[in-house]
CSV table of C-alpha atoms in Angstrom, one decimal:
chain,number,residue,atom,x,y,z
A,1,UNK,CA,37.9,12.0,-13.3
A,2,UNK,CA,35.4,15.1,-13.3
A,3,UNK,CA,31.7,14.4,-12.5
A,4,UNK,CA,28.5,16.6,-13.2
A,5,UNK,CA,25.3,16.5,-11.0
A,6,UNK,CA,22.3,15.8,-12.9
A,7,UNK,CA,18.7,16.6,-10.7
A,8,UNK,CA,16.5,14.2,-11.9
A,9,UNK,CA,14.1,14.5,-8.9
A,10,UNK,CA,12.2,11.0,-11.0
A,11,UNK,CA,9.4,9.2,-9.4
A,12,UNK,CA,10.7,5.7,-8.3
A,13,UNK,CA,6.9,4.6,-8.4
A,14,UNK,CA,5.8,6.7,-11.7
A,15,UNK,CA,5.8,3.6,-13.7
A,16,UNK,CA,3.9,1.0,-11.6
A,17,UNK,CA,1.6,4.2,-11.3
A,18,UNK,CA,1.0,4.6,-14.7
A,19,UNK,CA,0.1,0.6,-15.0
A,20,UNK,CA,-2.2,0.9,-11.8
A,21,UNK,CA,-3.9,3.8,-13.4
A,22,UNK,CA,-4.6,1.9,-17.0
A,23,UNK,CA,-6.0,-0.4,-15.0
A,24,UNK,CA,-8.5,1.1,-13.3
A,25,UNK,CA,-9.4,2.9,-16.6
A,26,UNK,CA,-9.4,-0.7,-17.9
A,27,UNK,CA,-12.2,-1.9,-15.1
A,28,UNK,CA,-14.3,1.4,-15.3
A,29,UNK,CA,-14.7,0.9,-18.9
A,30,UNK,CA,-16.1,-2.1,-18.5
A,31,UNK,CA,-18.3,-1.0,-15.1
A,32,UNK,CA,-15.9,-2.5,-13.0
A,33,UNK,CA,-15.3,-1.2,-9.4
A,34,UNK,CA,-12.2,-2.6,-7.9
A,35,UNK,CA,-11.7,-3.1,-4.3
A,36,UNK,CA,-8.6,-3.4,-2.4
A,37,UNK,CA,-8.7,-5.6,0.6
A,38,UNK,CA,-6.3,-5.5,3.2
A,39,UNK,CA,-5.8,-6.7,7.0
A,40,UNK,CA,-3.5,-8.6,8.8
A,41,UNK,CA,-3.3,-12.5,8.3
A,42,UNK,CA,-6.1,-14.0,10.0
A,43,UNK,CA,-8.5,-10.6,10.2
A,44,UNK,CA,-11.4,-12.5,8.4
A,45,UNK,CA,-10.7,-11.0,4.9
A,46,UNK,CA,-12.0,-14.2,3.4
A,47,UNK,CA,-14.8,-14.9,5.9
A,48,UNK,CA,-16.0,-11.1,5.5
A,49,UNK,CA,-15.6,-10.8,1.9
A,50,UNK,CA,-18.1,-14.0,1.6
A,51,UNK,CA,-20.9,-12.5,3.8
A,52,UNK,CA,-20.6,-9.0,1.9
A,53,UNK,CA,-20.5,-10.6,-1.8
A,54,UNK,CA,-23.7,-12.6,-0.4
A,55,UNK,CA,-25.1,-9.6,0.9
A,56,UNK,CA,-24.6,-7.8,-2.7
A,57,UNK,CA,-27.2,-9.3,-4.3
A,58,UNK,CA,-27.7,-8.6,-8.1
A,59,UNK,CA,-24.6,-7.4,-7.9
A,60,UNK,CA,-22.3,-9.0,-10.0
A,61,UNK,CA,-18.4,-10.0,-8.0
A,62,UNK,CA,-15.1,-11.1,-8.7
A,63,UNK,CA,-12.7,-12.1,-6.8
A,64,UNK,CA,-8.4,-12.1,-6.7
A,65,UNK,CA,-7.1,-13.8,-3.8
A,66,UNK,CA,-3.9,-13.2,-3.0
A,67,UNK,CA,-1.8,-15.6,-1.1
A,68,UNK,CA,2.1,-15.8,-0.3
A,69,UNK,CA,1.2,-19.9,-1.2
A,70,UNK,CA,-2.0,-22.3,-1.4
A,71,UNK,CA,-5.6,-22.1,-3.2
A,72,UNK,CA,-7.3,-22.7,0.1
A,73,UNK,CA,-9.1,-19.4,0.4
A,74,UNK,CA,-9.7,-19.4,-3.9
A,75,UNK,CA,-11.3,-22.5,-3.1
A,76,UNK,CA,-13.7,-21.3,-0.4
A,77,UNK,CA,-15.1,-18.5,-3.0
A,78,UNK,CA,-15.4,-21.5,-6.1
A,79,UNK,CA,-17.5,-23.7,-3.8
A,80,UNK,CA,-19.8,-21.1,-3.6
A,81,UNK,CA,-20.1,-20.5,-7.0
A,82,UNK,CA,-18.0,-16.9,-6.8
A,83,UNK,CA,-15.6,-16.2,-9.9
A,84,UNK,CA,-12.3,-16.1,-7.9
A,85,UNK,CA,-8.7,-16.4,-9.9
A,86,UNK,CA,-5.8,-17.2,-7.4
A,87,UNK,CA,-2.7,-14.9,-7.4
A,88,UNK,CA,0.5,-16.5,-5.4
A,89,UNK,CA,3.7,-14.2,-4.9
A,90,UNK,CA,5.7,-16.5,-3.5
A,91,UNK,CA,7.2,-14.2,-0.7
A,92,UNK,CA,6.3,-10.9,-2.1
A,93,UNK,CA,4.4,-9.3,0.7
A,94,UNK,CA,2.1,-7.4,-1.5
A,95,UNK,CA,0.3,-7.9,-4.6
A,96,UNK,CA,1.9,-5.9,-7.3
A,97,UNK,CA,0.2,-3.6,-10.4
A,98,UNK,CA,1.8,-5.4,-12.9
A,99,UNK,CA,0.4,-8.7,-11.4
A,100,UNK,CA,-3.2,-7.2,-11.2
A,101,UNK,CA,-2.8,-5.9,-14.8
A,102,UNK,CA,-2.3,-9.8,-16.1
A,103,UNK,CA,-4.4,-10.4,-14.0
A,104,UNK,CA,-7.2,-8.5,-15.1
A,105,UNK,CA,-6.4,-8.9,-18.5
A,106,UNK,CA,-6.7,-12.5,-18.4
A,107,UNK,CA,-10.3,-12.7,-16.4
A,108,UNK,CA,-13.3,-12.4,-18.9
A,109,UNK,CA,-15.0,-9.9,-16.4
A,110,UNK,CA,-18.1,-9.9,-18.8
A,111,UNK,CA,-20.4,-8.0,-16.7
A,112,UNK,CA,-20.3,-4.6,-14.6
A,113,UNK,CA,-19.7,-5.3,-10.9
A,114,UNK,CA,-17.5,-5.1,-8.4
A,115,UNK,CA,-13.9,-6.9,-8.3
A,116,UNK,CA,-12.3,-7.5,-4.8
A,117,UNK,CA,-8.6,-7.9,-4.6
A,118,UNK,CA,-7.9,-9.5,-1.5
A,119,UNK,CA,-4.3,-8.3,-0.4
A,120,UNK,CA,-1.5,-10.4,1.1
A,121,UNK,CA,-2.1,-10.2,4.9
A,122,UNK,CA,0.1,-7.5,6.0
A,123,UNK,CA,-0.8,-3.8,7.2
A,124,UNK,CA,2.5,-2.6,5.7
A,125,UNK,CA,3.4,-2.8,2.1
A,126,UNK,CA,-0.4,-3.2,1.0
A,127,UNK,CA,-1.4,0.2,2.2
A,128,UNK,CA,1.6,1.8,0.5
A,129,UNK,CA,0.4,1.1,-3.0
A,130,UNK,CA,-2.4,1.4,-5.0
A,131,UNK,CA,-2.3,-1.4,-7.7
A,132,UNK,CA,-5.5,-0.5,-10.1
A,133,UNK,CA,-8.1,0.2,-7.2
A,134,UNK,CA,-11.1,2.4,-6.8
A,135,UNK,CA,-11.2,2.0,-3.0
A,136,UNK,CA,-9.2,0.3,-0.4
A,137,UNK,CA,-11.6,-1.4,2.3
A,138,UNK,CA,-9.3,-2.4,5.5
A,139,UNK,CA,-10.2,-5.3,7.8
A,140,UNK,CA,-9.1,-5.1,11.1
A,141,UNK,CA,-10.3,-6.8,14.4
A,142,UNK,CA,-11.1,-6.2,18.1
A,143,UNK,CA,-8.7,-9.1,18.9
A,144,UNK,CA,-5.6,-7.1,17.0
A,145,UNK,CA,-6.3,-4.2,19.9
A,146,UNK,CA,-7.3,-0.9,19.7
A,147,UNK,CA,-3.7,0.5,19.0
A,148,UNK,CA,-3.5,-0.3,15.5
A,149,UNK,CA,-4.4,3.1,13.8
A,150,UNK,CA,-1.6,4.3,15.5
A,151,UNK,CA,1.0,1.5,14.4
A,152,UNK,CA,-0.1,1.4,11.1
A,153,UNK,CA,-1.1,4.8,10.1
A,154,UNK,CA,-1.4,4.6,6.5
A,155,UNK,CA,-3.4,1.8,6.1
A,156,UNK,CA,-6.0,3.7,8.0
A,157,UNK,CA,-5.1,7.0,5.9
A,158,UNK,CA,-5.7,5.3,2.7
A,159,UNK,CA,-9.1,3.2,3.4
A,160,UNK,CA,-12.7,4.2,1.9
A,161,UNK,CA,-13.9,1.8,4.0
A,162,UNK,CA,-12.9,0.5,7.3
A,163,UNK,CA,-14.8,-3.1,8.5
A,164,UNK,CA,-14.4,-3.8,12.5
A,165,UNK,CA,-14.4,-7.8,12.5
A,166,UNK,CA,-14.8,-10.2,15.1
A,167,UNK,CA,-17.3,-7.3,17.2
A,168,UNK,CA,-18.8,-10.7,18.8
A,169,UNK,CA,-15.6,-11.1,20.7
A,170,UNK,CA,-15.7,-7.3,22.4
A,171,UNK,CA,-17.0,-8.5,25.9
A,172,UNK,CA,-14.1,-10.8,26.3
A,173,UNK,CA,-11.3,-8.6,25.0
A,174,UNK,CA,-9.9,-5.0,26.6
A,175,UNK,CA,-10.3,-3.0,23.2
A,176,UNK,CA,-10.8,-0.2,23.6
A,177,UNK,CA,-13.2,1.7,21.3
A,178,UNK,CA,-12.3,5.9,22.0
A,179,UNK,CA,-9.3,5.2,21.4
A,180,UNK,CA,-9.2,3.0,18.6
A,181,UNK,CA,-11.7,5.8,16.8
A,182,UNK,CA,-10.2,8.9,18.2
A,183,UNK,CA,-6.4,7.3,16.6
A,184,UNK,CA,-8.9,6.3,12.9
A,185,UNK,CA,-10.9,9.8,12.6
A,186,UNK,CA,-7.4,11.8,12.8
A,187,UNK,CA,-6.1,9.9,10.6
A,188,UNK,CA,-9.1,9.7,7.9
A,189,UNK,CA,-12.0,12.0,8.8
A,190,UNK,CA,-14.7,10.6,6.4
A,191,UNK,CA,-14.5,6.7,6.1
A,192,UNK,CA,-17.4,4.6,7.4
A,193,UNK,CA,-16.2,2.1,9.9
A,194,UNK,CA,-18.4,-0.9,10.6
A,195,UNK,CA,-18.6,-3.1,12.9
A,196,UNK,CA,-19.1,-6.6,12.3
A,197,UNK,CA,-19.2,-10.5,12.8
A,198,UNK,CA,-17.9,-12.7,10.4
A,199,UNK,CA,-18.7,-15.7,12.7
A,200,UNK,CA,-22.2,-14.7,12.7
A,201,UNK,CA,-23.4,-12.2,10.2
A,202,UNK,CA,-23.8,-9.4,12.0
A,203,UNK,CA,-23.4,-6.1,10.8
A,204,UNK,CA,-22.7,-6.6,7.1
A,205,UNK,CA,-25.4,-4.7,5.8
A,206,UNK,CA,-24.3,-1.6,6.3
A,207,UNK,CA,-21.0,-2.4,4.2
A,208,UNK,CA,-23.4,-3.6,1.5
A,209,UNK,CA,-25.1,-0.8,1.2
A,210,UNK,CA,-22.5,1.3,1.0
A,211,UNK,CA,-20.4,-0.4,-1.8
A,212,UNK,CA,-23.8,-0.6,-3.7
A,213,UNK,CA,-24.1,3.3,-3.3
A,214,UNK,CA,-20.3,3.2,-4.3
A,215,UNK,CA,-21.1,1.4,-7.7
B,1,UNK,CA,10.2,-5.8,2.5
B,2,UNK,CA,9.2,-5.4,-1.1
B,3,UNK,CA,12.8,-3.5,-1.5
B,4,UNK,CA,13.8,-6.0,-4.3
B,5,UNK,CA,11.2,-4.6,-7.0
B,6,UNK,CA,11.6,-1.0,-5.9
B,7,UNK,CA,15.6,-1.3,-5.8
B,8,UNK,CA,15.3,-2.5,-9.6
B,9,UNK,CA,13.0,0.4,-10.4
B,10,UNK,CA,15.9,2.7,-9.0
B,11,UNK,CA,18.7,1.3,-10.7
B,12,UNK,CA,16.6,1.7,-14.5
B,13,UNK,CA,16.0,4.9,-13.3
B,14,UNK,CA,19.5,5.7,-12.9
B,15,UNK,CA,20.7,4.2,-15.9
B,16,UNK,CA,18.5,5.7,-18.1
B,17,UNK,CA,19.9,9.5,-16.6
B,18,UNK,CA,23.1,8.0,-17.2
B,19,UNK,CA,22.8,6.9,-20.9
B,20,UNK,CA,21.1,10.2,-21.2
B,21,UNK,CA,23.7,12.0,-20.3
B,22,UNK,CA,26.7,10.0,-22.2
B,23,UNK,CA,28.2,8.5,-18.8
B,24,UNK,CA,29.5,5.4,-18.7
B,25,UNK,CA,29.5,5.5,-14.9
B,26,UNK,CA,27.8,6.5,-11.9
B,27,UNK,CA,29.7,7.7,-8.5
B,28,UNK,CA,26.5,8.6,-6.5
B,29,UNK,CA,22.9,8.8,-6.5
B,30,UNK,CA,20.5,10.8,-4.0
B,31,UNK,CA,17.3,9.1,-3.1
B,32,UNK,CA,14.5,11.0,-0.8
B,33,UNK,CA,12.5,8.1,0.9
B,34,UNK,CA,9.8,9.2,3.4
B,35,UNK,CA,9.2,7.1,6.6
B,36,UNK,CA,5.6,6.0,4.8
B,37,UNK,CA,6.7,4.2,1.7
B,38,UNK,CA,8.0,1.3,4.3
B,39,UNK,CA,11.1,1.0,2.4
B,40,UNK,CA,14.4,0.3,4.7
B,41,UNK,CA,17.2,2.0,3.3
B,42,UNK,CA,19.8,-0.6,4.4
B,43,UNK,CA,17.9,-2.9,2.1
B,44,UNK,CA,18.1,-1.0,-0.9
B,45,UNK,CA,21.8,-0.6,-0.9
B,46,UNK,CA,21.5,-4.7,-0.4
B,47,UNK,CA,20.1,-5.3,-3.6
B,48,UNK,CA,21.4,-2.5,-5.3
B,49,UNK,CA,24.7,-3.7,-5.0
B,50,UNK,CA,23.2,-6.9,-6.9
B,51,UNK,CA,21.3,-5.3,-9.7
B,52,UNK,CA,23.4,-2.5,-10.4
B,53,UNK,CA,26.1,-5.0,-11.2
B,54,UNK,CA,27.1,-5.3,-14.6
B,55,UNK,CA,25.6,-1.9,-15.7
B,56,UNK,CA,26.5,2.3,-15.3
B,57,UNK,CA,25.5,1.9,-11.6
B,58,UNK,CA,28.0,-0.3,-10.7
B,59,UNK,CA,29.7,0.7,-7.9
B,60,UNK,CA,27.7,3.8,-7.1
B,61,UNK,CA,26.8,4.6,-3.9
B,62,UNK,CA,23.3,4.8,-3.0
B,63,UNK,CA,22.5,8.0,-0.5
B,64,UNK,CA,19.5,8.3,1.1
B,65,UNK,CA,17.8,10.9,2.9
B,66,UNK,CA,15.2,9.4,5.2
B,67,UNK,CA,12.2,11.8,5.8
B,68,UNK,CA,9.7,11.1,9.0
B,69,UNK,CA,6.2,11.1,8.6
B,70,UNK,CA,4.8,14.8,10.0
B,71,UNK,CA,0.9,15.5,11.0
B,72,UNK,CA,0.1,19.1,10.9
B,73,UNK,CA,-1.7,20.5,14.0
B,74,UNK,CA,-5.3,21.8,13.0
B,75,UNK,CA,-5.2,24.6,16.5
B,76,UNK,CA,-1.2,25.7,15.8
B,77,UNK,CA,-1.3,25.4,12.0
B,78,UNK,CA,2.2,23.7,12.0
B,79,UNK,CA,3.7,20.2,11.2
B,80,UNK,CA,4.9,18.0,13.5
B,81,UNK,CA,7.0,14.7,13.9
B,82,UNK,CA,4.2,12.0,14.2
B,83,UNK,CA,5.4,11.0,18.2
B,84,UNK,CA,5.0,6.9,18.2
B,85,UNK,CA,1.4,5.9,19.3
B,86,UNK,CA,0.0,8.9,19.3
B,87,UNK,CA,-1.4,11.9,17.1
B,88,UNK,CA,-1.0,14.4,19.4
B,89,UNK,CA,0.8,18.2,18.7
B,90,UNK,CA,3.1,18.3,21.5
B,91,UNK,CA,2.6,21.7,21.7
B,92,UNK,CA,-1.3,22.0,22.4
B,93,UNK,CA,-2.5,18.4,22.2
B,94,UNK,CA,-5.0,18.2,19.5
B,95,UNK,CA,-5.1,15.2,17.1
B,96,UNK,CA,-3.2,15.7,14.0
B,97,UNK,CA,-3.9,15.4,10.7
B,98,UNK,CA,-1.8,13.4,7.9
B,99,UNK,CA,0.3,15.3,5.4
B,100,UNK,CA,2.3,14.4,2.3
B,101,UNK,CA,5.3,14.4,4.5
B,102,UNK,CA,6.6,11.3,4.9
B,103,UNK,CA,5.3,10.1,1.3
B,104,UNK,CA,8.5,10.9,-0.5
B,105,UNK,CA,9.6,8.1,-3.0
B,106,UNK,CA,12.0,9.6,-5.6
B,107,UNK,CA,15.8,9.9,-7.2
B,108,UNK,CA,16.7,13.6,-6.6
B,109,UNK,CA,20.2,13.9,-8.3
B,110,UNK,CA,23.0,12.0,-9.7
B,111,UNK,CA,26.4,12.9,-9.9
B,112,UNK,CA,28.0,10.7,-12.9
B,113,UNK,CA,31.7,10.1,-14.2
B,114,UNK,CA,31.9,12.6,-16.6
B,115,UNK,CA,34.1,10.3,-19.9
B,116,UNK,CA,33.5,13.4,-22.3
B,117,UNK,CA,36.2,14.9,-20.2
């Protein structure tokens, strides 16, 4: 049987694209900034996400935790009184656009602010797609070592903002700093990186400030 | 690892050129996937042998052109292979800088059973 060759050349992602975009549209219409949040499981995403949205005062937050299973870090957020919806994928290892659109179109979001979508923990798949953001903020660690940049380019490629967690623990770890920064300023030349301490405080109001300036 | 959703975008993708075209079949499909969209090949073909089934793309075969990430060199002014664990040109030694290659993510052609013949 004859065949013809068709080019297509067809984006495989155009259409989850087009849903992350209307999102986004959706949240800046209503003065929504939404924040991606990713890091490896057990970088402090929860821990650090509860000092900033402390530190944000007057500034209105909401939260979508996303989890493979369990409400445990949702939980967290509700006891303190922070609007936080729980998103499980079951195995998916990142959170999806069409997820965050039913999401978002289910949460009553009734006041400008910023909404912070923390990822699945994983470096990979999270970095790779944008699912309705304004900004991706990345949450690494001393404890992970200082290679990471250079194992996991894109996350660093693609963050805004780029929080150093755990800084308390640098005396008793061999990270090392020049060349964690020299591997994060070739690969993004302009995003802030802060260094901070979830287990004490320290350091979080410089990402305040920024996101503030962001709004 | 999230080959599963981006293998059933694929196959729609496919099946649409196909019932655009009038084929009732597809014999091959050429996919460009860059080293940065974390999707493993092997995987793709997995799945697409289970989503494809029942539809034009049955059968096809999947071929993929892998594309590795490049950095261009700010001194030289020329891309090169990002070398694991580090940014370095291997010609001078200066840090790299990201570039859209390695980013690729998309069906090129398809070569379908022609049935008007």
């Amino acid at each position: 049987m004859d065949t013809k060759d068709i080019k297509i050349m067809a984006d495989i992602n155009e259409e989850i694209g087009k849903i992350a975009a209307g999102t986004r549209e959706k949240l800046r219409g209503k003065g929504v900034l939404a924040v991606n949040v990713i890091g490896a499981p057990g970088a402090g995403k929860t821990s650090c996400l509860l000092h900033i949205i402390e530190g944000l005062k007057g500034v209105r937050c909401y939260v979508i935790e996303g989890d493979i299973q369990s409400n445990i870090d949702t939980d967290r957020l509700k006891a303190l009184g922070i609007e936080a919806v729980q998103i499980n994928t079951g195995g998916e290892c990142h959170l999806d656009s069409v997820q965050i659109q039913n999401t978002v179109n289910e949460m009553p979001l009734d006041g400008s602010g910023i909404l912070f979508i923390e990822n699945i923990g994983n470096l990979v798949c999270p970095a790779e797609s944008n699912i309705g953001e304004s900004l991706k903020m990345l949450i690494v660690t001393v404890t992970e070592g200082a290679d990471k940049p250079y194992k996991y380019p894109l996350a660093f490629e693609k963050a805004g903002i780029i929080i150093l967690n755990k800084a308390d623990l640098l005396p008793y770890v061999d990270f090392d700093m020049d060349y964690f920064m020299r591997g994060v300023r070739a690969l993004n030349a302009d995003a802030p990186v802060f260094e901070v301490s979830a287990k004490n405080g320290a350091g979080f109001d410089g990402v305040c400030e920024c996101l503030a300036r962001v709004l | 690892m999230h080959e599963y959703s981006v293998t059933k975008r694929i196959v729609k993708i496919i099946n649409g050129a196909a019932a655009e075209h009038r084929a009732e079949r597809v014999k091959t499909a050429f996919l460009v996937i860059g080293e940065n969209t974390c999707i493993i090949p092997e995987s793709v073909q997995m799945y697409f042998d289970m989503i494809a089934k029942g539809t034009p793309s049955e059968g096809a075969v999947l071929k993929v052109r892998a594309v590795k990430a490049e950095m261009r060199c700010p001194s030289c002014g020329k891309n090169f292979i990002r070398p694991r664990f580090s940014f370095e040109c291997p010609v001078c030694g200066a840090l790299g800088s990201p570039t859209d290659v390695g980013n690729e993510c998309y069906v090129e052609r398809v070569e379908l059973f022609d049935n008007a013949l």
